C-alpha positions as a LaTeX table, in Angstrom:
\begin{tabular}{lrrr}
\hline
Residue & $x$ (\AA) & $y$ (\AA) & $z$ (\AA) \\
\hline
Met1 & 40.02 & 75.67 & $-31.61$ \\
Asn2 & 41.58 & 72.23 & $-31.29$ \\
Glu3 & 44.90 & 71.88 & $-29.52$ \\
Ala4 & 47.85 & 71.70 & $-31.92$ \\
Val5 & 49.54 & 68.36 & $-32.38$ \\
Lys6 & 53.06 & 68.35 & $-30.96$ \\
Phe7 & 56.19 & 66.87 & $-32.47$ \\
Ser8 & 56.47 & 64.32 & $-29.65$ \\
Gln9 & 52.93 & 63.06 & $-30.31$ \\
Val10 & 53.82 & 62.34 & $-33.92$ \\
Glu11 & 57.32 & 61.01 & $-33.21$ \\
Glu12 & 56.09 & 58.39 & $-30.75$ \\
Lys13 & 53.75 & 56.92 & $-33.37$ \\
Ile14 & 56.39 & 56.35 & $-36.04$ \\
Leu15 & 57.25 & 52.67 & $-36.54$ \\
Thr16 & 59.61 & 50.93 & $-38.93$ \\
Val17 & 57.95 & 48.37 & $-41.18$ \\
Arg18 & 59.79 & 46.84 & $-44.14$ \\
Asn19 & 62.66 & 49.27 & $-43.52$ \\
Gln20 & 60.36 & 52.27 & $-43.94$ \\
Gln21 & 59.18 & 54.74 & $-41.36$ \\
Val22 & 55.39 & 54.58 & $-41.17$ \\
Ile23 & 52.43 & 55.53 & $-39.02$ \\
Leu24 & 49.57 & 53.04 & $-38.61$ \\
Asp25 & 46.11 & 54.07 & $-39.81$ \\
Ser26 & 44.70 & 54.00 & $-36.26$ \\
Asp27 & 47.50 & 56.30 & $-35.07$ \\
Val28 & 46.98 & 58.63 & $-38.05$ \\
Ala29 & 43.29 & 58.76 & $-37.11$ \\
Ala30 & 44.17 & 59.59 & $-33.50$ \\
Leu31 & 46.47 & 62.42 & $-34.62$ \\
Tyr32 & 43.75 & 63.84 & $-36.87$ \\
Ala33 & 41.10 & 63.29 & $-34.14$ \\
Val34 & 38.88 & 61.18 & $-36.39$ \\
Glu35 & 37.87 & 57.53 & $-36.50$ \\
Thr36 & 40.18 & 55.07 & $-38.29$ \\
Met37 & 37.24 & 54.27 & $-40.55$ \\
Arg38 & 37.31 & 57.89 & $-41.84$ \\
Ile39 & 41.01 & 57.68 & $-42.76$ \\
Asn40 & 40.52 & 54.40 & $-44.62$ \\
Glu41 & 37.39 & 55.79 & $-46.27$ \\
Ala42 & 39.40 & 58.77 & $-47.61$ \\
Val43 & 41.94 & 56.33 & $-49.07$ \\
Lys44 & 39.25 & 54.11 & $-50.58$ \\
Asn45 & 37.52 & 57.11 & $-52.20$ \\
Asn46 & 40.79 & 58.43 & $-53.69$ \\
Pro47 & 42.75 & 55.37 & $-54.89$ \\
Glu48 & 44.57 & 57.37 & $-57.59$ \\
Lys49 & 46.27 & 59.41 & $-54.86$ \\
Phe50 & 47.83 & 56.36 & $-53.20$ \\
Pro51 & 49.99 & 54.39 & $-55.66$ \\
Asp52 & 52.18 & 51.48 & $-54.56$ \\
Gly53 & 54.55 & 52.45 & $-51.76$ \\
Tyr54 & 52.31 & 55.12 & $-50.24$ \\
Ile55 & 50.44 & 52.71 & $-47.97$ \\
Leu56 & 51.55 & 49.28 & $-46.77$ \\
Ala57 & 49.01 & 46.63 & $-45.82$ \\
Leu58 & 50.49 & 44.83 & $-42.84$ \\
Ser59 & 50.73 & 41.06 & $-43.07$ \\
Lys60 & 49.61 & 38.75 & $-40.28$ \\
Glu61 & 53.22 & 38.44 & $-39.07$ \\
Glu62 & 53.80 & 42.23 & $-39.17$ \\
Lys63 & 50.57 & 42.85 & $-37.23$ \\
Lys64 & 51.66 & 40.32 & $-34.62$ \\
Glu65 & 55.10 & 41.97 & $-34.36$ \\
Val66 & 53.57 & 45.44 & $-33.90$ \\
Ile67 & 51.27 & 44.11 & $-31.17$ \\
Glu68 & 54.17 & 42.36 & $-29.39$ \\
Asn69 & 56.51 & 45.36 & $-29.58$ \\
Phe70 & 54.06 & 48.22 & $-29.03$ \\
Asp71 & 51.05 & 46.65 & $-27.26$ \\
Asn72 & 48.60 & 48.53 & $-29.44$ \\
Pro73 & 45.12 & 47.55 & $-28.19$ \\
Lys74 & 43.37 & 49.17 & $-31.16$ \\
Ile75 & 44.88 & 46.67 & $-33.57$ \\
Lys76 & 45.27 & 43.81 & $-31.10$ \\
Phe77 & 41.55 & 43.08 & $-31.07$ \\
Ser78 & 40.74 & 44.23 & $-34.59$ \\
Pro79 & 39.90 & 41.47 & $-37.10$ \\
Thr80 & 41.35 & 43.56 & $-39.94$ \\
Phe81 & 44.98 & 44.10 & $-40.81$ \\
Pro82 & 46.08 & 47.69 & $-40.29$ \\
Lys83 & 47.42 & 49.91 & $-43.01$ \\
Ala84 & 50.69 & 51.76 & $-42.53$ \\
Phe85 & 51.14 & 55.16 & $-44.14$ \\
Thr86 & 54.59 & 55.99 & $-45.47$ \\
Glu87 & 55.73 & 59.60 & $-45.48$ \\
Lys88 & 54.48 & 59.98 & $-49.08$ \\
Gly89 & 51.12 & 58.48 & $-48.12$ \\
Leu90 & 50.78 & 60.91 & $-45.23$ \\
Tyr91 & 51.52 & 63.85 & $-47.52$ \\
Met92 & 48.90 & 62.65 & $-49.97$ \\
Leu93 & 46.37 & 62.12 & $-47.17$ \\
Ala94 & 46.93 & 65.75 & $-46.21$ \\
Thr95 & 45.62 & 66.81 & $-49.63$ \\
Ile96 & 42.31 & 65.11 & $-48.86$ \\
Leu97 & 41.63 & 66.10 & $-45.24$ \\
Lys98 & 40.59 & 69.74 & $-44.95$ \\
Ser99 & 39.73 & 70.71 & $-41.33$ \\
Asp100 & 41.78 & 73.09 & $-39.13$ \\
Lys101 & 42.86 & 70.09 & $-37.05$ \\
Ala102 & 43.95 & 68.30 & $-40.25$ \\
Thr103 & 46.09 & 71.28 & $-41.26$ \\
Gln104 & 47.76 & 71.48 & $-37.82$ \\
Thr105 & 48.34 & 67.73 & $-37.76$ \\
Thr106 & 49.79 & 67.70 & $-41.27$ \\
Ile107 & 52.25 & 70.46 & $-40.33$ \\
Ala108 & 53.35 & 68.48 & $-37.25$ \\
Ile109 & 53.80 & 65.30 & $-39.34$ \\
Val110 & 55.79 & 67.09 & $-42.04$ \\
Glu111 & 58.02 & 68.76 & $-39.42$ \\
Thr112 & 58.59 & 65.46 & $-37.62$ \\
Phe113 & 59.75 & 63.59 & $-40.70$ \\
Ala114 & 61.90 & 66.57 & $-41.75$ \\
Lys115 & 63.66 & 66.69 & $-38.36$ \\
Ile116 & 64.32 & 62.96 & $-38.39$ \\
Arg117 & 65.76 & 63.15 & $-41.93$ \\
Glu118 & 67.90 & 66.18 & $-41.02$ \\
Leu119 & 69.29 & 64.41 & $-37.94$ \\
Ala120 & 70.06 & 61.28 & $-39.98$ \\
Arg121 & 71.89 & 63.35 & $-42.62$ \\
Thr122 & 73.85 & 65.23 & $-39.94$ \\
Val123 & 74.96 & 62.06 & $-38.14$ \\
Ser124 & 75.87 & 60.43 & $-41.47$ \\
Glu125 & 77.89 & 63.46 & $-42.58$ \\
Leu126 & 79.60 & 63.60 & $-39.18$ \\
Ser127 & 80.74 & 59.99 & $-39.51$ \\
Glu128 & 82.27 & 60.71 & $-42.91$ \\
Thr129 & 84.23 & 63.91 & $-42.18$ \\
Thr130 & 87.69 & 64.16 & $-40.62$ \\
Glu131 & 87.88 & 67.96 & $-40.60$ \\
Lys132 & 87.76 & 69.11 & $-36.94$ \\
Phe133 & 85.95 & 72.40 & $-37.56$ \\
Lys134 & 83.27 & 70.69 & $-39.66$ \\
Gln135 & 82.89 & 67.93 & $-37.03$ \\
Lys136 & 82.34 & 70.53 & $-34.33$ \\
Ser137 & 79.80 & 72.37 & $-36.50$ \\
Leu138 & 77.94 & 69.14 & $-37.30$ \\
Met139 & 77.91 & 68.06 & $-33.64$ \\
Gln140 & 76.44 & 71.42 & $-32.70$ \\
Lys141 & 73.81 & 71.13 & $-35.44$ \\
Gly142 & 72.95 & 67.57 & $-34.34$ \\
Gly143 & 72.68 & 68.71 & $-30.75$ \\
Glu144 & 70.34 & 71.52 & $-31.72$ \\
Ile145 & 68.11 & 69.13 & $-33.66$ \\
Ile146 & 68.00 & 66.67 & $-30.75$ \\
Ala147 & 67.32 & 69.49 & $-28.28$ \\
Asp148 & 64.48 & 70.67 & $-30.51$ \\
Ile149 & 63.06 & 67.15 & $-30.63$ \\
Leu150 & 63.39 & 66.55 & $-26.89$ \\
Asp151 & 62.32 & 69.97 & $-25.62$ \\
Asp152 & 58.92 & 69.62 & $-27.20$ \\
Gly153 & 57.69 & 67.12 & $-24.65$ \\
Leu154 & 60.32 & 67.31 & $-21.95$ \\
Lys155 & 59.08 & 67.72 & $-18.39$ \\
Thr156 & 61.27 & 68.85 & $-15.53$ \\
Thr157 & 60.38 & 67.51 & $-12.12$ \\
Asp158 & 63.27 & 68.90 & $-10.16$ \\
Thr159 & 65.61 & 71.82 & $-10.55$ \\
Glu160 & 67.43 & 70.17 & $-13.44$ \\
Thr161 & 66.93 & 67.41 & $-15.99$ \\
Thr162 & 69.81 & 65.94 & $-17.98$ \\
Ile163 & 69.51 & 63.70 & $-21.01$ \\
Glu164 & 72.53 & 62.01 & $-22.54$ \\
Leu165 & 72.49 & 60.25 & $-25.91$ \\
Asn166 & 75.45 & 58.43 & $-27.40$ \\
Phe167 & 75.67 & 57.91 & $-31.13$ \\
Ala168 & 78.54 & 56.10 & $-32.80$ \\
Val169 & 80.02 & 59.41 & $-33.94$ \\
Met170 & 78.72 & 61.90 & $-31.38$ \\
Lys171 & 77.67 & 62.24 & $-27.77$ \\
Phe172 & 74.87 & 64.61 & $-26.90$ \\
Lys173 & 74.21 & 65.90 & $-23.40$ \\
His174 & 71.33 & 68.29 & $-22.81$ \\
Thr175 & 70.53 & 69.87 & $-19.46$ \\
Ile176 & 67.37 & 71.81 & $-18.75$ \\
Lys177 & 67.28 & 74.06 & $-15.71$ \\
Arg178 & 63.97 & 75.20 & $-14.36$ \\
Gln179 & 63.59 & 78.94 & $-13.87$ \\
Gln180 & 62.72 & 79.89 & $-10.29$ \\
\hline
\end{tabular}
């Protein structure tokens, strides 16, 4: 059985293009353990499943920006312009791909986008409330979401690892102690 895709593997592939969170076709292919050609072939064979807004075709300038910011060798030397799957496009792609690996990968992608949305809603709600009890509850919820996100791929190399994140409305500190 193929190894399950982890949240951190999906999360690190999410980019923002045209103010939308997307995953490039080559990264989608890597997550599904298939060739990029197979992902694009699935899209080409099912055009009715991918209306406008489900897939973005990167422009020359966007491709250049992705290469500069993320040093992606797969697209750097490719003569074609990559496609970027929006969350809706990824959901639709999941209806086409049928292997065990595809199912595991789809679950990881859905969970990743859901966690990111939940964290965004929590931080937004926290910035809008003045009620102390609700603030404390929202900070705890945000901390739990961040801990869930970080714990997935966190490695401890000593007896303790501490991560501190500062948002405009909350500060999160997470310490992991290794069991002896």
